[in-house]
Amino acid sequence: MPSTLVAVVDDHEVVREGVRLVSMTSQADVKLVGSASSVPALLDQLGRDPENPALTAQGAKRIECEVVLLDLSLDDLSRPATNVELLRAAGMKVLIFSIGENAALIREALRAGALGLVRKSDPLEHAIEEARNIAEGKPVITKELAAAIDGDVEFSRASLSPREQETLRLYASGFAQVQVARRMGIKQSAVKTNIDRIREKYARVGRPAPTKIDLRIRAIEDGLVEPTADINTAEKHL
């Protein structure tokens, strides 16, 4: 299995150095590809265009990165949501790396697309292991993350868009992706994108759904599908 490509953004050099040393000896099989005190500085290290992080900067060598450990309170006074959005635009997943005491900042980062949280007070080996989990699509749930979610009623549901709800209703009823695409009048690739986004949203609220069965359970929980629903039931609503 290839190494997970990880970077860290933290304004304390001792923390960044600690992550570097642990990544070299970790059993989680990760490779540290970037380390910076701000998100713009990291994107520059990784050769990304500052105007469009998804693109490679002119004349730069592009370095791939899968997961970024992101501190929420940086010296440049940047907002967590802005930083998460920049990293996601660059195609990277974000794992909050914080003392975990400010629930409002955690919620802001989650809304922007961060996928979990690890505390700085925990061993750095744990942060590295969780970065690997995030790369593999596994949720990272802690009591601080749960508390931040519980403190905001908006996180009780995954907040799916109408198109995502329809995709989930059909898919969870038993239709294959190609069948969902035909019934919705969209491309199969669009159905897959919707399903990926649905899974991300459920993971962010602590309700992971990595399999089709899990998605059916979430659809039932949220009232999108009846427990006895099947393909024939779903077709009656078309």
XYZ file of C-alpha atoms in Angstrom:
238
model
C 0.000 0.000 0.000
C 1.462 3.415 -0.965
C 2.315 5.951 1.695
C -0.308 8.550 2.614
C 0.879 12.024 1.581
C 0.424 14.433 4.496
C 1.209 18.088 5.220
C 0.890 20.246 8.328
C -0.051 23.906 8.788
C 0.833 25.252 12.228
C 2.452 28.510 13.302
C 4.640 26.809 15.919
C 7.860 25.474 14.455
C 8.303 22.980 17.280
C 4.941 21.412 16.407
C 5.810 21.156 12.723
C 9.167 19.608 13.561
C 7.467 17.131 15.875
C 5.111 16.055 13.097
C 8.083 15.655 10.749
C 9.977 13.427 13.173
C 6.957 11.287 14.012
C 6.032 10.858 10.353
C 9.485 9.381 9.745
C 9.013 6.675 12.361
C 5.246 6.140 12.297
C 3.808 2.688 11.700
C 0.930 4.336 9.802
C 3.068 4.570 6.637
C 2.795 8.274 5.856
C 5.054 10.721 4.072
C 5.259 14.376 5.091
C 5.291 16.400 1.868
C 4.773 19.907 3.255
C 5.098 21.970 6.418
C 4.242 25.657 6.772
C 2.967 28.341 9.138
C 0.074 29.348 6.869
C -2.075 27.837 4.153
C -0.810 30.181 1.386
C 2.762 29.241 2.327
C 1.910 25.540 2.139
C 0.224 25.914 -1.242
C 3.339 27.706 -2.475
C 5.510 24.827 -1.208
C 3.323 22.355 -3.053
C 3.562 24.329 -6.283
C -0.061 25.476 -6.447
C -1.413 28.544 -8.197
C -2.417 31.075 -5.490
C -5.391 32.234 -7.578
C -6.606 28.698 -8.312
C -5.112 26.085 -5.948
C -6.347 23.255 -8.158
C -3.787 24.314 -10.775
C -0.010 24.122 -10.753
C 1.742 27.477 -10.417
C 3.628 28.587 -13.515
C 7.170 27.239 -13.477
C 6.611 25.327 -10.225
C 6.992 21.634 -9.424
C 3.664 20.220 -8.298
C 3.787 18.102 -5.141
C 0.750 15.955 -4.405
C -0.816 15.921 -0.941
C -3.797 13.933 0.340
C -4.412 15.206 3.877
C -3.492 18.421 5.698
C -3.293 18.715 9.486
C -4.619 22.255 9.995
C -4.376 24.396 13.105
C -7.424 26.647 13.486
C -5.773 29.650 15.184
C -2.872 30.917 13.092
C -0.735 34.029 13.501
C -1.895 35.395 10.144
C -5.424 35.696 11.638
C -6.915 33.752 8.731
C -10.367 32.243 9.181
C -10.703 28.439 9.469
C -13.344 28.371 6.725
C -11.096 30.250 4.291
C -8.192 27.906 4.950
C -10.290 24.768 4.620
C -11.843 25.990 1.382
C -8.414 26.770 -0.116
C -7.091 23.327 0.776
C -10.180 21.562 -0.534
C -9.942 23.555 -3.763
C -6.431 22.128 -4.086
C -7.892 18.631 -3.814
C -6.747 17.966 -0.254
C -8.703 16.595 2.678
C -8.494 18.527 5.946
C -8.051 17.181 9.461
C -8.410 19.800 12.201
C -5.267 19.814 14.379
C -6.069 21.932 17.412
C -6.317 22.202 21.167
C -10.033 21.685 20.534
C -11.367 24.225 23.002
C -13.148 26.624 20.622
C -16.301 24.872 19.435
C -17.243 27.807 17.182
C -13.993 27.532 15.210
C -14.438 23.770 14.940
C -17.973 24.204 13.576
C -16.742 26.818 11.095
C -14.080 24.432 9.796
C -16.561 21.556 9.585
C -19.042 23.635 7.603
C -16.254 24.451 5.152
C -15.482 20.770 4.661
C -13.011 19.588 7.324
C -13.477 15.870 7.961
C -12.381 15.381 11.553
C -10.389 16.621 14.524
C -7.350 15.516 16.518
C -6.135 17.254 19.653
C -2.632 18.632 19.950
C -2.494 17.247 23.482
C -2.725 13.709 22.110
C 0.440 11.893 21.005
C 1.527 13.013 17.549
C 1.487 9.368 16.479
C -2.284 9.507 16.903
C -2.573 12.529 14.587
C -0.532 10.730 11.934
C -2.671 7.605 12.216
C -5.874 9.623 11.917
C -4.523 11.406 8.845
C -4.135 7.984 7.287
C -7.722 7.158 8.249
C -8.995 10.365 6.662
C -7.144 9.530 3.447
C -8.865 6.134 3.427
C -12.296 7.718 3.862
C -12.766 6.803 7.509
C -14.354 9.385 9.856
C -12.416 10.773 12.806
C -14.816 11.398 15.681
C -13.694 12.757 19.063
C -15.619 14.021 22.074
C -14.606 17.596 21.162
C -15.942 17.120 17.665
C -19.131 15.571 18.989
C -19.583 18.461 21.429
C -19.176 21.016 18.649
C -21.748 19.187 16.549
C -24.185 18.755 19.437
C -23.964 22.487 20.118
C -25.308 23.306 16.661
C -28.691 21.954 15.612
C -27.733 22.429 11.949
C -25.456 19.431 12.304
C -28.240 17.053 13.349
C -28.835 16.365 9.633
C -26.467 16.143 6.725
C -28.132 19.126 4.974
C -28.390 17.409 1.614
C -29.431 19.460 -1.395
C -32.695 18.491 -3.173
C -30.697 16.810 -5.957
C -28.619 14.890 -3.401
C -31.773 13.818 -1.560
C -33.292 12.463 -4.785
C -30.053 10.655 -5.627
C -29.951 9.086 -2.178
C -33.634 8.108 -2.245
C -33.229 6.217 -5.510
C -29.826 4.722 -4.730
C -30.859 3.639 -1.230
C -34.008 2.045 -2.664
C -31.884 -0.399 -4.623
C -31.217 1.243 -7.969
C -27.719 0.969 -9.453
C -25.916 4.212 -10.278
C -26.595 3.848 -13.998
C -30.319 3.383 -13.275
C -30.373 6.442 -11.007
C -28.751 8.456 -13.795
C -31.403 7.412 -16.323
C -34.289 8.220 -14.000
C -32.846 11.610 -13.033
C -31.804 12.486 -16.579
C -28.167 13.083 -15.646
C -24.834 11.431 -16.378
C -23.688 8.460 -14.301
C -20.586 10.448 -13.350
C -22.869 13.101 -11.830
C -24.614 10.421 -9.774
C -21.264 9.201 -8.474
C -20.281 12.767 -7.586
C -23.565 13.236 -5.709
C -23.036 9.993 -3.775
C -19.473 10.985 -2.873
C -20.731 14.349 -1.590
C -23.517 12.653 0.365
C -20.988 10.374 2.054
C -18.753 13.341 2.891
C -21.660 15.247 4.424
C -22.730 12.311 6.573
C -19.136 11.737 7.687
C -18.850 15.391 8.739
C -21.816 15.067 11.089
C -20.529 11.886 12.667
C -22.830 9.554 10.727
C -20.468 7.734 8.366
C -21.964 5.805 5.452
C -19.119 4.054 3.622
C -21.317 1.335 2.073
C -24.590 1.269 0.166
C -26.260 -0.432 3.139
C -25.065 2.395 5.405
C -26.509 4.952 2.988
C -29.840 3.141 3.069
C -29.807 3.306 6.874
C -29.100 7.055 6.783
C -31.870 7.568 4.223
C -34.326 5.728 6.479
C -33.184 7.714 9.523
C -33.734 11.002 7.677
C -37.133 10.023 6.311
C -36.054 9.833 2.674
C -36.819 6.126 2.364
C -39.382 3.965 4.147
C -37.933 0.921 5.938
C -39.901 -1.346 3.592
C -39.099 0.652 0.438
C -37.642 -1.097 -2.599
C -37.212 -0.336 -6.301
C -40.918 -0.787 -7.002
C -41.822 1.639 -4.210
C -39.329 4.196 -5.490
C -40.694 3.993 -9.046
C -44.166 5.010 -7.835
C -42.694 8.420 -6.902
C -41.190 9.033 -10.347
